Amino acid sequence: MPQVTIPVLAQKRASGEPIVMVTAYDFPGARAAERAGVDMVLVGDSAAQVVLGYGSTVPVSLDEMLVLARAVRRGTETAFLVCDVPFGSTEASDAQAIETAVRFVKEAGADAVKLEGGSAPRLSRIRAIVDAGIPVVAHLGLTPQTAVALGGLRAQGRTGATAARLVREARGVEQAGAFCLVVEAVPAEITALLRRELSIPIIGIGAGDADGQVLVAHDLLGITEGRTAKFVKRYAGIGDDTVAALAAYAAEVRSGTFPGPEHRYAATDEALAAARAELDN
């Protein structure tokens, strides 16, 4: 598979070929995504919940995200690697945003960074990062880092005011230099309008038909416990299979079934004699 680049993604949009994006947070996850032939791998701040056990995306630190991003980079060969900038790592100033983005490129080998929001300060951050030579993916609609201000984890663009704001912000992030836009939890009809308005690829998550789709790997693999969002489709039951495998292992250890003869190493007569002689000394 050839290297996926920004021109390749733009060509996919132009030709109507859907773009496939999925999250990864470690080397095995990156290898699986790569072998599956996805176009884009996202080191999402969703790692805060599905990998690190936080209650939301807000607590995850820049250093934690960089550790995960470096592991994913080592497992990614041709897919385009995008890294989420965590909450608190770009909010203070354009200079802070540039410093954060540079760390993702220099330390983790990111191809691009992703920023949530389309307010005036966020547009300033996008422009600053792009001017520094680092590609930016924007993220609008449901923005988990600031979900409290949105009234919780709920769909956006379902009222006149929020739909109009979404259109304004979408225009704004494109004009600020974002080469791609993730739209989350937005009515499909609004996404269709945005696709006609913008010239950059739109990746949907709970947003109907778009130029591409993204899902959290743990959700689609059936690893996530409990309820998932309405827009999630489960393609496997790896979580249940993992629990069953660990329970079977525990049962065999407790019953003495494991390890069996086939799992043991045989000692040579020489080694056994030497060990006994040493014990006798």
Short mmCIF file of C-alpha atoms in Angstrom, two decimals:
data_model
loop_
_atom_site.label_atom_id
_atom_site.label_comp_id
_atom_site.label_asym_id
_atom_site.label_seq_id
_atom_site.Cartn_x
_atom_site.Cartn_y
_atom_site.Cartn_z
CA MET A 1 0.00 0.00 0.00
CA PRO A 2 1.45 3.42 -0.95
CA GLN A 3 2.11 6.10 1.65
CA VAL A 4 -1.00 8.09 2.53
CA THR A 5 -0.35 11.83 2.31
CA ILE A 6 -2.44 15.00 2.35
CA PRO A 7 -2.62 15.06 -1.49
CA VAL A 8 -3.73 11.40 -1.44
CA LEU A 9 -6.51 12.24 1.02
CA ALA A 10 -7.58 15.22 -1.10
CA GLN A 11 -7.68 12.99 -4.16
CA LYS A 12 -9.81 10.44 -2.33
CA ARG A 13 -12.30 13.18 -1.52
CA ALA A 14 -12.30 14.42 -5.11
CA SER A 15 -12.87 10.94 -6.51
CA GLY A 16 -15.49 9.98 -3.94
CA GLU A 17 -13.39 7.19 -2.44
CA PRO A 18 -14.25 6.97 1.29
CA ILE A 19 -11.42 7.63 3.75
CA VAL A 20 -11.01 5.13 6.61
CA MET A 21 -9.72 6.41 9.96
CA VAL A 22 -9.46 4.47 13.22
CA THR A 23 -7.86 5.11 16.59
CA ALA A 24 -4.79 3.34 17.93
CA TYR A 25 -2.98 3.82 21.22
CA ASP A 26 -0.13 1.29 21.16
CA PHE A 27 2.15 -0.70 18.86
CA PRO A 28 -0.15 -3.74 18.46
CA GLY A 29 -3.13 -1.51 17.70
CA ALA A 30 -1.12 0.40 15.11
CA ARG A 31 0.09 -2.83 13.50
CA ALA A 32 -3.47 -4.14 13.29
CA ALA A 33 -4.69 -0.91 11.69
CA GLU A 34 -1.79 -0.93 9.27
CA ARG A 35 -2.37 -4.55 8.28
CA ALA A 36 -6.08 -3.81 7.79
CA GLY A 37 -5.15 -1.11 5.28
CA VAL A 38 -6.75 1.93 6.93
CA ASP A 39 -5.90 5.36 5.53
CA MET A 40 -5.53 7.35 8.74
CA VAL A 41 -4.62 6.38 12.30
CA LEU A 42 -5.66 8.69 15.12
CA VAL A 43 -3.94 8.67 18.49
CA GLY A 44 -7.06 10.02 20.11
CA ASP A 45 -7.32 11.58 23.54
CA SER A 46 -10.05 8.96 23.97
CA ALA A 47 -7.05 7.01 25.25
CA ALA A 48 -7.73 8.80 28.51
CA GLN A 49 -10.78 6.60 28.99
CA VAL A 50 -10.20 3.41 27.00
CA VAL A 51 -6.52 2.94 27.88
CA LEU A 52 -5.69 4.99 30.98
CA GLY A 53 -8.97 4.65 32.87
CA TYR A 54 -9.82 8.32 33.35
CA GLY A 55 -13.45 9.38 33.53
CA SER A 56 -13.16 11.76 30.57
CA THR A 57 -10.62 13.00 28.04
CA VAL A 58 -9.77 16.08 30.10
CA PRO A 59 -7.21 14.66 32.61
CA VAL A 60 -4.82 13.07 30.09
CA SER A 61 -1.49 14.91 29.93
CA LEU A 62 0.70 15.86 27.00
CA ASP A 63 3.46 13.53 28.20
CA GLU A 64 1.02 10.62 28.43
CA MET A 65 -0.22 11.27 24.91
CA LEU A 66 3.33 11.44 23.60
CA VAL A 67 4.18 8.03 25.08
CA LEU A 68 1.19 6.51 23.28
CA ALA A 69 1.88 8.40 20.05
CA ARG A 70 5.48 7.19 19.90
CA ALA A 71 4.32 3.58 20.25
CA VAL A 72 1.76 4.02 17.48
CA ARG A 73 4.32 5.65 15.20
CA ARG A 74 6.59 2.62 15.59
CA GLY A 75 3.77 0.43 14.31
CA THR A 76 2.58 2.68 11.48
CA GLU A 77 4.18 2.50 8.04
CA THR A 78 1.85 3.82 5.35
CA ALA A 79 -1.19 5.19 7.21
CA PHE A 80 -1.35 8.94 7.88
CA LEU A 81 -0.76 9.53 11.59
CA VAL A 82 -2.84 12.17 13.39
CA CYS A 83 -2.39 12.96 17.09
CA ASP A 84 -4.91 14.67 19.37
CA VAL A 85 -3.56 17.60 21.36
CA PRO A 86 -4.84 17.11 24.92
CA PHE A 87 -6.86 19.66 26.85
CA GLY A 88 -4.67 22.32 28.44
CA SER A 89 -1.79 21.97 25.98
CA THR A 90 -2.89 24.69 23.54
CA GLU A 91 -5.38 26.89 25.39
CA ALA A 92 -2.94 29.43 26.89
CA SER A 93 -1.52 30.94 23.72
CA ASP A 94 -0.55 30.43 20.11
CA ALA A 95 3.03 29.94 21.28
CA GLN A 96 1.97 27.11 23.59
CA ALA A 97 -0.01 25.53 20.76
CA ILE A 98 3.00 25.63 18.43
CA GLU A 99 5.26 24.15 21.12
CA THR A 100 2.79 21.29 21.70
CA ALA A 101 2.38 20.57 18.01
CA VAL A 102 6.14 20.61 17.46
CA ARG A 103 6.60 18.04 20.23
CA PHE A 104 4.16 15.68 18.53
CA VAL A 105 6.06 16.00 15.25
CA LYS A 106 9.60 15.86 16.67
CA GLU A 107 9.11 13.33 19.48
CA ALA A 108 6.34 11.13 18.08
CA GLY A 109 6.65 11.52 14.31
CA ALA A 110 3.10 12.77 13.86
CA ASP A 111 1.98 13.70 10.35
CA ALA A 112 -0.63 16.10 11.74
CA VAL A 113 -2.26 17.20 14.97
CA LYS A 114 -5.98 17.48 15.73
CA LEU A 115 -7.58 20.39 17.59
CA GLU A 116 -11.14 20.60 18.88
CA GLY A 117 -13.31 23.69 18.49
CA GLY A 118 -13.85 26.59 16.11
CA SER A 119 -14.01 29.66 18.34
CA ALA A 120 -11.85 32.70 17.56
CA PRO A 121 -9.05 31.56 19.90
CA ARG A 122 -9.10 28.06 18.39
CA LEU A 123 -8.89 29.50 14.87
CA SER A 124 -5.88 31.50 16.00
CA ARG A 125 -4.24 28.30 17.26
CA ILE A 126 -4.92 26.53 13.96
CA ARG A 127 -3.40 29.39 11.97
CA ALA A 128 -0.33 29.50 14.21
CA ILE A 129 0.32 25.76 13.97
CA VAL A 130 -0.21 25.72 10.20
CA ASP A 131 2.09 28.73 9.82
CA ALA A 132 4.71 26.73 11.75
CA GLY A 133 4.52 24.10 9.01
CA ILE A 134 2.45 21.47 10.83
CA PRO A 135 -0.77 20.15 9.24
CA VAL A 136 -3.95 20.45 11.32
CA VAL A 137 -7.13 18.37 11.45
CA ALA A 138 -10.02 20.34 12.97
CA HIS A 139 -12.80 18.77 15.09
CA LEU A 140 -16.29 20.26 15.39
CA GLY A 141 -19.74 19.24 16.60
CA LEU A 142 -19.48 17.27 19.81
CA THR A 143 -16.07 18.23 21.20
CA PRO A 144 -15.45 15.96 24.22
CA GLN A 145 -12.76 18.18 25.77
CA THR A 146 -15.32 20.95 26.27
CA ALA A 147 -18.45 18.80 26.56
CA VAL A 148 -19.43 20.44 29.85
CA ALA A 149 -19.89 23.76 28.06
CA LEU A 150 -22.04 21.98 25.45
CA GLY A 151 -24.34 20.54 28.09
CA GLY A 152 -22.74 17.10 28.13
CA LEU A 153 -21.99 14.41 25.59
CA ARG A 154 -24.89 15.09 23.27
CA ALA A 155 -25.45 15.61 19.55
CA GLN A 156 -24.81 19.08 18.17
CA GLY A 157 -26.33 21.04 15.28
CA ARG A 158 -29.90 20.03 16.09
CA THR A 159 -31.14 23.56 16.81
CA GLY A 160 -31.06 26.65 14.62
CA ALA A 161 -28.41 28.32 16.75
CA THR A 162 -26.07 25.34 17.00
CA ALA A 163 -26.46 24.44 13.32
CA ALA A 164 -25.63 28.00 12.26
CA ARG A 165 -22.63 28.04 14.61
CA LEU A 166 -21.42 24.75 13.19
CA VAL A 167 -21.48 26.15 9.66
CA ARG A 168 -19.63 29.30 10.76
CA GLU A 169 -17.00 27.30 12.59
CA ALA A 170 -16.56 24.88 9.68
CA ARG A 171 -15.92 27.75 7.31
CA GLY A 172 -13.58 29.25 9.87
CA VAL A 173 -11.37 26.18 10.39
CA GLU A 174 -10.96 25.72 6.64
CA GLN A 175 -10.03 29.37 6.19
CA ALA A 176 -7.61 29.09 9.11
CA GLY A 177 -5.74 26.34 7.24
CA ALA A 178 -7.07 23.00 8.50
CA PHE A 179 -6.67 20.43 5.72
CA CYS A 180 -9.30 18.06 7.13
CA LEU A 181 -12.29 18.22 9.48
CA VAL A 182 -13.73 15.66 11.88
CA VAL A 183 -17.44 16.21 12.57
CA GLU A 184 -18.87 14.35 15.56
CA ALA A 185 -22.49 13.66 16.58
CA VAL A 186 -24.12 15.93 14.02
CA PRO A 187 -27.27 15.29 11.96
CA ALA A 188 -26.51 13.76 8.58
CA GLU A 189 -28.35 16.56 6.80
CA ILE A 190 -26.02 19.16 8.34
CA THR A 191 -23.00 17.11 7.34
CA ALA A 192 -24.31 17.00 3.77
CA LEU A 193 -24.52 20.81 3.73
CA LEU A 194 -20.96 21.09 5.06
CA ARG A 195 -19.66 18.73 2.39
CA ARG A 196 -21.11 20.98 -0.30
CA GLU A 197 -19.69 24.08 1.36
CA LEU A 198 -16.15 22.96 2.18
CA SER A 199 -13.36 21.84 -0.13
CA ILE A 200 -11.47 19.81 2.52
CA PRO A 201 -12.25 16.18 3.47
CA ILE A 202 -14.82 15.72 6.22
CA ILE A 203 -14.45 12.66 8.45
CA GLY A 204 -17.66 11.73 10.23
CA ILE A 205 -18.29 10.04 13.55
CA GLY A 206 -22.00 9.83 14.23
CA ALA A 207 -22.52 12.35 11.43
CA GLY A 208 -23.97 10.29 8.59
CA ASP A 209 -22.37 10.09 5.17
CA ALA A 210 -19.10 11.99 4.90
CA ASP A 211 -15.84 11.80 2.95
CA GLY A 212 -14.66 9.28 5.53
CA GLN A 213 -15.45 7.71 8.87
CA VAL A 214 -13.65 7.28 12.19
CA LEU A 215 -14.41 5.10 15.19
CA VAL A 216 -12.64 4.33 18.44
CA ALA A 217 -10.97 0.94 17.97
CA HIS A 218 -11.98 -0.27 21.43
CA ASP A 219 -15.62 0.46 20.61
CA LEU A 220 -15.75 -1.32 17.26
CA LEU A 221 -13.76 -4.30 18.59
CA GLY A 222 -16.12 -4.79 21.52
CA ILE A 223 -13.49 -4.06 24.16
CA THR A 224 -15.26 -1.06 25.72
CA GLU A 225 -17.38 -2.03 28.72
CA GLY A 226 -20.91 -0.80 29.18
CA ARG A 227 -22.92 1.39 26.88
CA THR A 228 -21.38 2.98 23.82
CA ALA A 229 -22.59 5.91 21.74
CA LYS A 230 -25.49 5.47 19.33
CA PHE A 231 -23.18 5.82 16.34
CA VAL A 232 -20.90 2.92 17.34
CA LYS A 233 -21.11 -0.36 15.44
CA ARG A 234 -19.53 -3.37 17.12
CA TYR A 235 -17.61 -5.57 14.68
CA ALA A 236 -16.17 -8.07 17.17
CA GLY A 237 -16.47 -9.24 20.78
CA ILE A 238 -12.82 -9.12 21.76
CA GLY A 239 -13.61 -7.87 25.26
CA ASP A 240 -15.80 -10.88 26.07
CA ASP A 241 -13.35 -13.24 24.38
CA THR A 242 -10.50 -11.79 26.44
CA VAL A 243 -12.38 -12.26 29.71
CA ALA A 244 -13.27 -15.83 28.74
CA ALA A 245 -9.65 -16.64 27.85
CA LEU A 246 -8.32 -15.19 31.12
CA ALA A 247 -10.96 -17.05 33.12
CA ALA A 248 -10.02 -20.32 31.40
CA TYR A 249 -6.35 -19.68 32.16
CA ALA A 250 -7.11 -18.94 35.81
CA ALA A 251 -9.20 -22.09 36.11
CA GLU A 252 -6.44 -24.28 34.65
CA VAL A 253 -3.78 -22.77 36.93
CA ARG A 254 -5.95 -23.36 39.98
CA SER A 255 -6.79 -26.92 38.95
CA GLY A 256 -3.18 -27.78 38.10
CA THR A 257 -4.02 -28.45 34.46
CA PHE A 258 -1.66 -25.73 33.30
CA PRO A 259 1.23 -26.00 32.72
CA GLY A 260 1.07 -29.44 31.16
CA PRO A 261 3.96 -31.65 30.03
CA GLU A 262 4.03 -29.94 26.64
CA HIS A 263 4.77 -26.59 28.30
CA ARG A 264 7.80 -27.78 30.27
CA TYR A 265 11.54 -27.85 29.50
CA ALA A 266 13.37 -31.13 30.17
CA ALA A 267 16.65 -31.04 32.10
CA THR A 268 19.62 -32.99 30.80
CA ASP A 269 21.20 -35.59 33.05
CA GLU A 270 24.31 -33.42 33.25
CA ALA A 271 22.38 -30.32 34.35
CA LEU A 272 20.39 -32.29 36.91
CA ALA A 273 23.53 -33.88 38.36
CA ALA A 274 25.28 -30.52 38.58
CA ALA A 275 22.32 -28.94 40.37
CA ARG A 276 22.15 -31.82 42.88
CA ALA A 277 25.87 -31.64 43.49
CA GLU A 278 25.62 -27.92 44.19
CA LEU A 279 22.82 -28.49 46.67
CA ASP A 280 24.91 -31.12 48.46
CA ASN A 281 27.81 -28.69 48.99
#
